[in-house]
Amino acid sequence: MTMNRILIRTALAAAVLLAGLECAHATPITIATSSVALTTPTGSPDGFSLNASSNTFNVANGVPTLVDFQTGNFVAQFSAFNGVTFPFSFSENITINGDTQAVNFTGGILVTNAVDTLTFNPGAVQNFDGMSVSFEPLSVSVPANTAASFAFTEQAIVTSVPEPATLGLLGLGLAGIGFFRRRKTATA
């Protein structure tokens, strides 16, 4: 084997290794949310509020990571309703690594004699600067007619998208390996 082949193979192996290390490292992300004042769907005795927050998480590149991004309170009240769902929708500004977007949420509050349930529907996947975010569905059930407030936590699955340079290095390494495998089988 010539010295050129050894150098080329070593360089390709190093490129694949570096690309793999870049894909495996964690990216710190900061999620900031605005507060949502007590929201009571039309006709509903119950309501909810969301607390403003700012949290930093480490998300490995390309690995979906479940994060708790916001807390809130579900306020149940006394009522005579039984089996009635009160739908709602609202928009909230969410900032991820400096990229602010309005995120639309929908859901409903089911009021019964025994249990009241707050439900947030799953949101569409939204792309923030270098991040893909899927807002998880939420369902919180509490005793009915309690006139109390119950805490809950909203979650999202965040996936950091690798940078194009990283993908380019990985592609170059894989192409080089394929090229040398092809040459090796052609000479055998």
Short mmCIF file of N, CA and C in Angstrom, two decimals:
data_model
loop_
_atom_site.label_atom_id
_atom_site.label_comp_id
_atom_site.label_asym_id
_atom_site.label_seq_id
_atom_site.Cartn_x
_atom_site.Cartn_y
_atom_site.Cartn_z
N MET A 1 0.85 -1.17 0.00
CA MET A 1 0.00 0.00 0.00
C MET A 1 0.90 1.24 0.00
N THR A 2 0.59 2.18 -0.85
CA THR A 2 1.42 3.37 -0.97
C THR A 2 1.13 4.33 0.17
N MET A 3 2.06 5.24 0.36
CA MET A 3 1.93 6.24 1.41
C MET A 3 0.72 7.15 1.16
N ASN A 4 0.43 7.47 -0.11
CA ASN A 4 -0.73 8.31 -0.44
C ASN A 4 -2.03 7.67 0.03
N ARG A 5 -2.16 6.36 -0.21
CA ARG A 5 -3.38 5.67 0.22
C ARG A 5 -3.53 5.72 1.74
N ILE A 6 -2.45 5.51 2.43
CA ILE A 6 -2.50 5.55 3.90
C ILE A 6 -2.92 6.94 4.38
N LEU A 7 -2.35 7.98 3.78
CA LEU A 7 -2.70 9.34 4.18
C LEU A 7 -4.16 9.65 3.86
N ILE A 8 -4.64 9.25 2.69
CA ILE A 8 -6.02 9.52 2.30
C ILE A 8 -6.98 8.78 3.23
N ARG A 9 -6.70 7.53 3.53
CA ARG A 9 -7.57 6.77 4.43
C ARG A 9 -7.57 7.37 5.83
N THR A 10 -6.43 7.79 6.30
CA THR A 10 -6.35 8.42 7.62
C THR A 10 -7.15 9.72 7.64
N ALA A 11 -7.04 10.52 6.58
CA ALA A 11 -7.78 11.78 6.52
C ALA A 11 -9.29 11.52 6.48
N LEU A 12 -9.71 10.53 5.70
CA LEU A 12 -11.14 10.22 5.63
C LEU A 12 -11.66 9.70 6.97
N ALA A 13 -10.88 8.85 7.62
CA ALA A 13 -11.29 8.34 8.93
C ALA A 13 -11.41 9.48 9.94
N ALA A 14 -10.47 10.43 9.88
CA ALA A 14 -10.53 11.58 10.78
C ALA A 14 -11.76 12.44 10.50
N ALA A 15 -12.11 12.63 9.23
CA ALA A 15 -13.29 13.42 8.88
C ALA A 15 -14.56 12.76 9.40
N VAL A 16 -14.66 11.44 9.23
CA VAL A 16 -15.84 10.72 9.74
C VAL A 16 -15.90 10.82 11.26
N LEU A 17 -14.76 10.67 11.92
CA LEU A 17 -14.72 10.75 13.38
C LEU A 17 -15.11 12.14 13.86
N LEU A 18 -14.57 13.18 13.25
CA LEU A 18 -14.92 14.55 13.65
C LEU A 18 -16.39 14.85 13.41
N ALA A 19 -16.93 14.39 12.30
CA ALA A 19 -18.35 14.61 12.03
C ALA A 19 -19.21 13.88 13.05
N GLY A 20 -18.81 12.66 13.40
CA GLY A 20 -19.55 11.91 14.41
C GLY A 20 -19.50 12.58 15.76
N LEU A 21 -18.34 13.13 16.13
CA LEU A 21 -18.23 13.83 17.41
C LEU A 21 -19.09 15.09 17.42
N GLU A 22 -19.12 15.82 16.29
CA GLU A 22 -19.94 17.03 16.21
C GLU A 22 -21.41 16.69 16.36
N CYS A 23 -21.85 15.59 15.74
CA CYS A 23 -23.27 15.20 15.82
C CYS A 23 -23.63 14.76 17.23
N ALA A 24 -22.67 14.24 18.00
CA ALA A 24 -22.98 13.70 19.32
C ALA A 24 -22.95 14.76 20.42
N HIS A 25 -22.35 15.90 20.19
CA HIS A 25 -22.22 16.87 21.28
C HIS A 25 -23.55 17.57 21.55
N ALA A 26 -23.71 18.00 22.79
CA ALA A 26 -24.97 18.64 23.20
C ALA A 26 -24.92 20.14 22.92
N THR A 27 -26.06 20.67 22.52
CA THR A 27 -26.21 22.08 22.25
C THR A 27 -27.05 22.70 23.35
N PRO A 28 -26.54 23.74 24.04
CA PRO A 28 -27.39 24.39 25.03
C PRO A 28 -28.45 25.24 24.33
N ILE A 29 -29.69 25.09 24.75
CA ILE A 29 -30.76 25.91 24.20
C ILE A 29 -31.48 26.61 25.35
N THR A 30 -31.93 27.81 25.07
CA THR A 30 -32.68 28.56 26.07
C THR A 30 -34.09 28.77 25.55
N ILE A 31 -35.08 28.36 26.35
CA ILE A 31 -36.48 28.52 26.00
C ILE A 31 -37.09 29.55 26.95
N ALA A 32 -37.61 30.63 26.39
CA ALA A 32 -38.28 31.66 27.19
C ALA A 32 -39.74 31.73 26.75
N THR A 33 -40.62 31.76 27.74
CA THR A 33 -42.05 31.83 27.46
C THR A 33 -42.65 33.06 28.13
N SER A 34 -43.71 33.55 27.53
CA SER A 34 -44.43 34.66 28.13
C SER A 34 -45.50 34.11 29.06
N SER A 35 -46.03 34.97 29.91
CA SER A 35 -47.11 34.51 30.79
C SER A 35 -48.44 34.66 30.06
N VAL A 36 -49.36 33.81 30.44
CA VAL A 36 -50.72 33.89 29.93
C VAL A 36 -51.62 34.07 31.15
N ALA A 37 -52.31 35.20 31.20
CA ALA A 37 -53.18 35.50 32.34
C ALA A 37 -54.30 34.47 32.42
N LEU A 38 -54.98 34.44 33.54
CA LEU A 38 -56.07 33.49 33.74
C LEU A 38 -57.00 33.52 32.53
N THR A 39 -57.12 32.39 31.88
CA THR A 39 -57.95 32.24 30.69
C THR A 39 -59.13 31.34 31.04
N THR A 40 -60.31 31.84 30.86
CA THR A 40 -61.52 31.07 31.12
C THR A 40 -62.32 30.99 29.82
N PRO A 41 -62.42 29.76 29.24
CA PRO A 41 -63.20 29.64 28.01
C PRO A 41 -64.64 30.13 28.22
N THR A 42 -65.24 30.66 27.19
CA THR A 42 -66.58 31.21 27.27
C THR A 42 -67.55 30.21 27.91
N GLY A 43 -68.19 30.61 28.99
CA GLY A 43 -69.17 29.79 29.69
C GLY A 43 -68.60 28.82 30.70
N SER A 44 -67.30 28.64 30.72
CA SER A 44 -66.68 27.67 31.64
C SER A 44 -66.51 28.25 33.03
N PRO A 45 -66.75 27.43 34.06
CA PRO A 45 -66.46 27.89 35.41
C PRO A 45 -64.97 27.79 35.73
N ASP A 46 -64.23 26.96 34.99
CA ASP A 46 -62.81 26.71 35.25
C ASP A 46 -61.94 27.52 34.30
N GLY A 47 -60.67 27.66 34.66
CA GLY A 47 -59.73 28.37 33.81
C GLY A 47 -58.32 27.91 34.06
N PHE A 48 -57.36 28.51 33.37
CA PHE A 48 -55.95 28.17 33.54
C PHE A 48 -55.10 29.41 33.29
N SER A 49 -53.89 29.37 33.81
CA SER A 49 -52.91 30.43 33.55
C SER A 49 -51.57 29.76 33.32
N LEU A 50 -50.67 30.48 32.62
CA LEU A 50 -49.32 29.98 32.35
C LEU A 50 -48.32 30.98 32.89
N ASN A 51 -47.25 30.47 33.48
CA ASN A 51 -46.23 31.31 34.08
C ASN A 51 -45.11 31.61 33.08
N ALA A 52 -44.62 32.84 33.10
CA ALA A 52 -43.45 33.19 32.28
C ALA A 52 -42.25 32.42 32.82
N SER A 53 -41.36 32.01 31.92
CA SER A 53 -40.18 31.27 32.36
C SER A 53 -39.05 31.44 31.36
N SER A 54 -37.86 31.11 31.81
CA SER A 54 -36.69 31.06 30.95
C SER A 54 -35.78 29.95 31.50
N ASN A 55 -35.59 28.91 30.71
CA ASN A 55 -34.80 27.76 31.14
C ASN A 55 -33.81 27.38 30.06
N THR A 56 -32.66 26.83 30.47
CA THR A 56 -31.65 26.36 29.54
C THR A 56 -31.54 24.85 29.65
N PHE A 57 -31.53 24.17 28.51
CA PHE A 57 -31.43 22.72 28.45
C PHE A 57 -30.28 22.35 27.52
N ASN A 58 -29.69 21.17 27.72
CA ASN A 58 -28.70 20.64 26.80
C ASN A 58 -29.38 19.59 25.94
N VAL A 59 -29.34 19.80 24.63
CA VAL A 59 -30.00 18.90 23.68
C VAL A 59 -28.93 18.35 22.74
N ALA A 60 -28.77 17.02 22.71
CA ALA A 60 -27.80 16.40 21.81
C ALA A 60 -28.27 16.57 20.38
N ASN A 61 -27.34 16.88 19.48
CA ASN A 61 -27.69 17.08 18.06
C ASN A 61 -28.37 15.84 17.50
N GLY A 62 -29.53 16.05 16.90
CA GLY A 62 -30.25 14.98 16.23
C GLY A 62 -31.00 14.04 17.15
N VAL A 63 -30.93 14.25 18.47
CA VAL A 63 -31.59 13.36 19.43
C VAL A 63 -32.81 14.07 20.01
N PRO A 64 -34.02 13.56 19.77
CA PRO A 64 -35.22 14.19 20.36
C PRO A 64 -35.13 14.16 21.89
N THR A 65 -35.34 15.32 22.52
CA THR A 65 -35.21 15.44 23.96
C THR A 65 -36.49 16.05 24.54
N LEU A 66 -37.07 15.37 25.54
CA LEU A 66 -38.27 15.87 26.20
C LEU A 66 -37.86 16.90 27.25
N VAL A 67 -38.42 18.11 27.17
CA VAL A 67 -38.10 19.17 28.13
C VAL A 67 -39.40 19.72 28.75
N ASP A 68 -39.31 20.10 30.02
CA ASP A 68 -40.39 20.81 30.70
C ASP A 68 -40.18 22.28 30.44
N PHE A 69 -41.01 22.89 29.58
CA PHE A 69 -40.72 24.26 29.18
C PHE A 69 -41.57 25.32 29.87
N GLN A 70 -42.67 24.94 30.52
CA GLN A 70 -43.49 25.97 31.15
C GLN A 70 -44.42 25.34 32.18
N THR A 71 -44.63 26.08 33.27
CA THR A 71 -45.57 25.63 34.29
C THR A 71 -46.83 26.48 34.23
N GLY A 72 -47.88 25.96 34.81
CA GLY A 72 -49.14 26.69 34.82
C GLY A 72 -50.02 26.22 35.95
N ASN A 73 -51.20 26.81 36.04
CA ASN A 73 -52.17 26.46 37.07
C ASN A 73 -53.53 26.24 36.44
N PHE A 74 -54.18 25.17 36.86
CA PHE A 74 -55.54 24.86 36.44
C PHE A 74 -56.44 25.21 37.62
N VAL A 75 -57.36 26.12 37.42
CA VAL A 75 -58.23 26.61 38.50
C VAL A 75 -59.62 26.00 38.32
N ALA A 76 -59.99 25.11 39.23
CA ALA A 76 -61.30 24.47 39.19
C ALA A 76 -62.24 25.22 40.14
N GLN A 77 -63.47 25.40 39.69
CA GLN A 77 -64.47 26.13 40.49
C GLN A 77 -65.71 25.26 40.69
N PHE A 78 -66.57 25.70 41.59
CA PHE A 78 -67.86 25.03 41.79
C PHE A 78 -68.72 25.28 40.55
N SER A 79 -69.46 24.23 40.11
CA SER A 79 -70.36 24.43 38.98
C SER A 79 -71.46 23.38 38.97
N ALA A 80 -72.50 23.64 38.21
CA ALA A 80 -73.60 22.70 38.06
C ALA A 80 -73.49 21.92 36.75
N PHE A 81 -72.43 22.17 35.96
CA PHE A 81 -72.28 21.48 34.68
C PHE A 81 -71.89 20.02 34.89
N ASN A 82 -72.31 19.17 33.96
CA ASN A 82 -71.92 17.77 33.99
C ASN A 82 -71.75 17.27 32.56
N GLY A 83 -70.52 16.95 32.19
CA GLY A 83 -70.24 16.42 30.86
C GLY A 83 -70.19 17.46 29.76
N VAL A 84 -69.85 18.69 30.11
CA VAL A 84 -69.78 19.77 29.13
C VAL A 84 -68.31 20.12 28.87
N THR A 85 -67.93 20.20 27.58
CA THR A 85 -66.57 20.60 27.21
C THR A 85 -66.59 22.04 26.70
N PHE A 86 -65.67 22.83 27.22
CA PHE A 86 -65.54 24.23 26.81
C PHE A 86 -64.22 24.37 26.04
N PRO A 87 -64.29 24.51 24.71
CA PRO A 87 -63.06 24.61 23.91
C PRO A 87 -62.39 25.98 24.07
N PHE A 88 -61.10 26.00 23.80
CA PHE A 88 -60.35 27.26 23.83
C PHE A 88 -59.23 27.21 22.81
N SER A 89 -58.73 28.38 22.47
CA SER A 89 -57.51 28.50 21.67
C SER A 89 -56.84 29.81 22.07
N PHE A 90 -55.53 29.82 22.03
CA PHE A 90 -54.78 31.04 22.34
C PHE A 90 -53.42 30.96 21.67
N SER A 91 -52.78 32.09 21.57
CA SER A 91 -51.46 32.20 20.97
C SER A 91 -50.50 32.71 22.02
N GLU A 92 -49.30 32.16 22.04
CA GLU A 92 -48.29 32.57 23.02
C GLU A 92 -46.95 32.75 22.31
N ASN A 93 -46.22 33.81 22.68
CA ASN A 93 -44.88 34.02 22.13
C ASN A 93 -43.88 33.15 22.89
N ILE A 94 -43.15 32.33 22.12
CA ILE A 94 -42.12 31.47 22.70
C ILE A 94 -40.82 31.78 21.98
N THR A 95 -39.75 31.94 22.75
CA THR A 95 -38.44 32.27 22.19
C THR A 95 -37.48 31.12 22.46
N ILE A 96 -36.84 30.63 21.40
CA ILE A 96 -35.81 29.60 21.54
C ILE A 96 -34.54 30.14 20.90
N ASN A 97 -33.51 30.30 21.73
CA ASN A 97 -32.22 30.83 21.29
C ASN A 97 -32.36 32.11 20.48
N GLY A 98 -33.21 33.01 20.96
CA GLY A 98 -33.37 34.32 20.33
C GLY A 98 -34.38 34.39 19.20
N ASP A 99 -34.91 33.25 18.76
CA ASP A 99 -35.91 33.22 17.68
C ASP A 99 -37.30 33.17 18.32
N THR A 100 -38.05 34.29 18.22
CA THR A 100 -39.39 34.37 18.82
C THR A 100 -40.46 34.09 17.78
N GLN A 101 -41.38 33.21 18.15
CA GLN A 101 -42.49 32.87 17.26
C GLN A 101 -43.77 32.79 18.08
N ALA A 102 -44.88 33.10 17.43
CA ALA A 102 -46.20 32.91 18.04
C ALA A 102 -46.60 31.46 17.85
N VAL A 103 -46.91 30.79 18.95
CA VAL A 103 -47.31 29.39 18.90
C VAL A 103 -48.79 29.32 19.28
N ASN A 104 -49.58 28.67 18.43
CA ASN A 104 -51.01 28.54 18.68
C ASN A 104 -51.32 27.25 19.41
N PHE A 105 -52.10 27.35 20.46
CA PHE A 105 -52.51 26.19 21.24
C PHE A 105 -54.03 26.09 21.21
N THR A 106 -54.53 24.86 21.19
CA THR A 106 -55.97 24.61 21.27
C THR A 106 -56.20 23.53 22.31
N GLY A 107 -57.42 23.45 22.78
CA GLY A 107 -57.75 22.42 23.76
C GLY A 107 -59.15 22.62 24.27
N GLY A 108 -59.39 22.10 25.47
CA GLY A 108 -60.71 22.24 26.07
C GLY A 108 -60.68 21.90 27.54
N ILE A 109 -61.73 22.32 28.22
CA ILE A 109 -61.92 21.98 29.63
C ILE A 109 -63.23 21.20 29.72
N LEU A 110 -63.11 19.93 30.15
CA LEU A 110 -64.28 19.08 30.35
C LEU A 110 -64.70 19.19 31.80
N VAL A 111 -65.93 19.63 32.04
CA VAL A 111 -66.44 19.81 33.40
C VAL A 111 -67.50 18.73 33.66
N THR A 112 -67.29 17.96 34.73
CA THR A 112 -68.26 16.94 35.14
C THR A 112 -68.55 17.10 36.63
N ASN A 113 -69.43 16.23 37.17
CA ASN A 113 -69.73 16.28 38.60
C ASN A 113 -68.58 15.76 39.44
N ALA A 114 -67.76 14.86 38.87
CA ALA A 114 -66.70 14.23 39.66
C ALA A 114 -65.30 14.77 39.36
N VAL A 115 -65.00 15.00 38.07
CA VAL A 115 -63.65 15.37 37.67
C VAL A 115 -63.71 16.44 36.59
N ASP A 116 -62.85 17.44 36.70
CA ASP A 116 -62.69 18.44 35.64
C ASP A 116 -61.35 18.17 34.97
N THR A 117 -61.31 18.23 33.64
CA THR A 117 -60.08 17.89 32.91
C THR A 117 -59.71 19.01 31.94
N LEU A 118 -58.47 19.49 32.08
CA LEU A 118 -57.89 20.47 31.17
C LEU A 118 -57.08 19.70 30.14
N THR A 119 -57.31 19.96 28.85
CA THR A 119 -56.59 19.25 27.79
C THR A 119 -56.00 20.27 26.81
N PHE A 120 -54.70 20.12 26.55
CA PHE A 120 -54.04 20.87 25.48
C PHE A 120 -53.81 19.87 24.36
N ASN A 121 -54.25 20.19 23.15
CA ASN A 121 -54.04 19.30 22.01
C ASN A 121 -52.58 19.35 21.58
N PRO A 122 -52.10 18.27 20.92
CA PRO A 122 -50.72 18.32 20.42
C PRO A 122 -50.59 19.41 19.37
N GLY A 123 -49.49 20.13 19.43
CA GLY A 123 -49.26 21.20 18.46
C GLY A 123 -48.49 20.71 17.26
N ALA A 124 -48.56 21.47 16.20
CA ALA A 124 -47.78 21.15 15.00
C ALA A 124 -46.30 21.36 15.30
N VAL A 125 -45.46 20.63 14.61
CA VAL A 125 -44.01 20.80 14.77
C VAL A 125 -43.64 22.18 14.24
N GLN A 126 -42.90 22.95 15.04
CA GLN A 126 -42.45 24.27 14.62
C GLN A 126 -40.94 24.29 14.58
N ASN A 127 -40.39 24.97 13.58
CA ASN A 127 -38.95 25.07 13.44
C ASN A 127 -38.49 26.45 13.90
N PHE A 128 -37.67 26.42 14.94
CA PHE A 128 -37.01 27.62 15.43
C PHE A 128 -35.59 27.59 14.88
N ASP A 129 -34.79 28.58 15.17
CA ASP A 129 -33.42 28.68 14.66
C ASP A 129 -32.61 27.44 15.05
N GLY A 130 -32.49 26.48 14.12
CA GLY A 130 -31.70 25.27 14.36
C GLY A 130 -32.38 24.24 15.24
N MET A 131 -33.65 24.42 15.57
CA MET A 131 -34.37 23.50 16.45
C MET A 131 -35.71 23.12 15.83
N SER A 132 -36.08 21.88 16.00
CA SER A 132 -37.41 21.41 15.64
C SER A 132 -38.12 21.12 16.95
N VAL A 133 -39.32 21.73 17.13
CA VAL A 133 -40.02 21.62 18.41
C VAL A 133 -41.43 21.08 18.18
N SER A 134 -41.76 20.03 18.95
CA SER A 134 -43.10 19.44 18.91
C SER A 134 -43.70 19.57 20.30
N PHE A 135 -44.78 20.34 20.40
CA PHE A 135 -45.41 20.57 21.70
C PHE A 135 -46.31 19.37 22.04
N GLU A 136 -46.07 18.79 23.21
CA GLU A 136 -46.75 17.58 23.63
C GLU A 136 -48.18 17.85 24.08
N PRO A 137 -49.07 16.85 23.90
CA PRO A 137 -50.42 17.02 24.44
C PRO A 137 -50.37 17.00 25.97
N LEU A 138 -51.35 17.62 26.58
CA LEU A 138 -51.40 17.70 28.05
C LEU A 138 -52.81 17.39 28.50
N SER A 139 -52.93 16.61 29.55
CA SER A 139 -54.24 16.33 30.14
C SER A 139 -54.08 16.33 31.66
N VAL A 140 -54.82 17.22 32.31
CA VAL A 140 -54.76 17.34 33.77
C VAL A 140 -56.18 17.16 34.30
N SER A 141 -56.38 16.14 35.12
CA SER A 141 -57.69 15.90 35.73
C SER A 141 -57.62 16.20 37.22
N VAL A 142 -58.61 16.92 37.71
CA VAL A 142 -58.65 17.32 39.12
C VAL A 142 -60.07 17.08 39.65
N PRO A 143 -60.19 16.95 40.97
CA PRO A 143 -61.54 16.79 41.54
C PRO A 143 -62.41 17.99 41.20
N ALA A 144 -63.66 17.72 40.82
CA ALA A 144 -64.59 18.79 40.47
C ALA A 144 -65.09 19.50 41.72
N ASN A 145 -65.55 20.72 41.50
CA ASN A 145 -66.17 21.51 42.56
C ASN A 145 -65.28 21.69 43.79
N THR A 146 -64.00 21.98 43.55
CA THR A 146 -63.06 22.13 44.67
C THR A 146 -62.70 23.58 44.96
N ALA A 147 -62.92 24.46 44.02
CA ALA A 147 -62.51 25.86 44.16
C ALA A 147 -61.04 25.93 44.59
N ALA A 148 -60.18 25.25 43.81
CA ALA A 148 -58.75 25.20 44.11
C ALA A 148 -57.94 25.34 42.83
N SER A 149 -56.65 25.58 42.99
CA SER A 149 -55.72 25.72 41.88
C SER A 149 -54.75 24.54 41.89
N PHE A 150 -54.50 23.95 40.72
CA PHE A 150 -53.64 22.78 40.60
C PHE A 150 -52.53 23.08 39.58
N ALA A 151 -51.28 22.80 39.97
CA ALA A 151 -50.12 23.08 39.11
C ALA A 151 -49.97 21.99 38.04
N PHE A 152 -49.47 22.40 36.87
CA PHE A 152 -49.14 21.45 35.80
C PHE A 152 -47.91 21.96 35.07
N THR A 153 -47.33 21.08 34.26
CA THR A 153 -46.13 21.42 33.49
C THR A 153 -46.34 21.05 32.03
N GLU A 154 -46.09 22.01 31.14
CA GLU A 154 -46.16 21.74 29.70
C GLU A 154 -44.81 21.20 29.25
N GLN A 155 -44.86 20.25 28.31
CA GLN A 155 -43.64 19.64 27.80
C GLN A 155 -43.57 19.75 26.28
N ALA A 156 -42.35 19.65 25.78
CA ALA A 156 -42.12 19.66 24.33
C ALA A 156 -40.96 18.73 24.02
N ILE A 157 -40.96 18.21 22.81
CA ILE A 157 -39.82 17.42 22.33
C ILE A 157 -39.02 18.34 21.42
N VAL A 158 -37.76 18.56 21.79
CA VAL A 158 -36.87 19.46 21.06
C VAL A 158 -35.78 18.63 20.39
N THR A 159 -35.57 18.87 19.11
CA THR A 159 -34.50 18.20 18.38
C THR A 159 -33.61 19.26 17.75
N SER A 160 -32.32 19.22 18.09
CA SER A 160 -31.36 20.13 17.50
C SER A 160 -30.95 19.58 16.14
N VAL A 161 -31.04 20.41 15.12
CA VAL A 161 -30.70 19.99 13.76
C VAL A 161 -29.21 20.27 13.54
N PRO A 162 -28.42 19.24 13.15
CA PRO A 162 -26.99 19.46 12.94
C PRO A 162 -26.72 20.52 11.87
N GLU A 163 -25.62 21.23 12.03
CA GLU A 163 -25.25 22.28 11.08
C GLU A 163 -24.90 21.66 9.73
N PRO A 164 -25.10 22.40 8.64
CA PRO A 164 -24.78 21.87 7.31
C PRO A 164 -23.32 21.46 7.16
N ALA A 165 -22.41 22.17 7.80
CA ALA A 165 -20.99 21.81 7.69
C ALA A 165 -20.73 20.43 8.28
N THR A 166 -21.40 20.11 9.38
CA THR A 166 -21.26 18.81 10.00
C THR A 166 -21.75 17.72 9.06
N LEU A 167 -22.92 17.95 8.48
CA LEU A 167 -23.47 16.97 7.54
C LEU A 167 -22.57 16.83 6.31
N GLY A 168 -21.97 17.94 5.87
CA GLY A 168 -21.05 17.89 4.74
C GLY A 168 -19.83 17.05 5.04
N LEU A 169 -19.25 17.22 6.23
CA LEU A 169 -18.10 16.41 6.62
C LEU A 169 -18.46 14.93 6.67
N LEU A 170 -19.60 14.63 7.26
CA LEU A 170 -20.04 13.25 7.34
C LEU A 170 -20.24 12.68 5.94
N GLY A 171 -20.88 13.43 5.06
CA GLY A 171 -21.10 12.97 3.68
C GLY A 171 -19.79 12.74 2.94
N LEU A 172 -18.84 13.66 3.12
CA LEU A 172 -17.54 13.53 2.47
C LEU A 172 -16.83 12.27 2.95
N GLY A 173 -16.87 12.02 4.24
CA GLY A 173 -16.24 10.82 4.78
C GLY A 173 -16.88 9.55 4.26
N LEU A 174 -18.21 9.51 4.23
CA LEU A 174 -18.91 8.33 3.73
C LEU A 174 -18.64 8.13 2.23
N ALA A 175 -18.61 9.22 1.45
CA ALA A 175 -18.32 9.11 0.02
C ALA A 175 -16.91 8.57 -0.20
N GLY A 176 -15.96 9.04 0.61
CA GLY A 176 -14.59 8.55 0.49
C GLY A 176 -14.48 7.08 0.82
N ILE A 177 -15.17 6.66 1.85
CA ILE A 177 -15.15 5.24 2.21
C ILE A 177 -15.75 4.41 1.08
N GLY A 178 -16.87 4.88 0.53
CA GLY A 178 -17.50 4.17 -0.59
C GLY A 178 -16.58 4.08 -1.80
N PHE A 179 -15.88 5.19 -2.08
CA PHE A 179 -14.96 5.22 -3.21
C PHE A 179 -13.85 4.19 -3.04
N PHE A 180 -13.25 4.13 -1.84
CA PHE A 180 -12.16 3.20 -1.63
C PHE A 180 -12.65 1.75 -1.60
N ARG A 181 -13.85 1.50 -1.10
CA ARG A 181 -14.41 0.15 -1.12
C ARG A 181 -14.62 -0.30 -2.57
N ARG A 182 -15.09 0.63 -3.40
CA ARG A 182 -15.34 0.32 -4.79
C ARG A 182 -14.02 0.01 -5.52
N ARG A 183 -13.01 0.82 -5.26
CA ARG A 183 -11.69 0.59 -5.89
C ARG A 183 -11.11 -0.72 -5.43
N LYS A 184 -11.29 -1.03 -4.14
CA LYS A 184 -10.73 -2.26 -3.58
C LYS A 184 -11.38 -3.50 -4.23
N THR A 185 -12.73 -3.46 -4.41
CA THR A 185 -13.41 -4.60 -5.04
C THR A 185 -13.10 -4.69 -6.53
N ALA A 186 -12.82 -3.54 -7.17
CA ALA A 186 -12.50 -3.55 -8.61
C ALA A 186 -11.12 -4.15 -8.85
N THR A 187 -10.18 -3.97 -7.93
CA THR A 187 -8.82 -4.50 -8.12
C THR A 187 -8.71 -5.94 -7.67
N ALA A 188 -9.64 -6.43 -6.90
CA ALA A 188 -9.56 -7.81 -6.38
C ALA A 188 -9.96 -8.86 -7.40
#
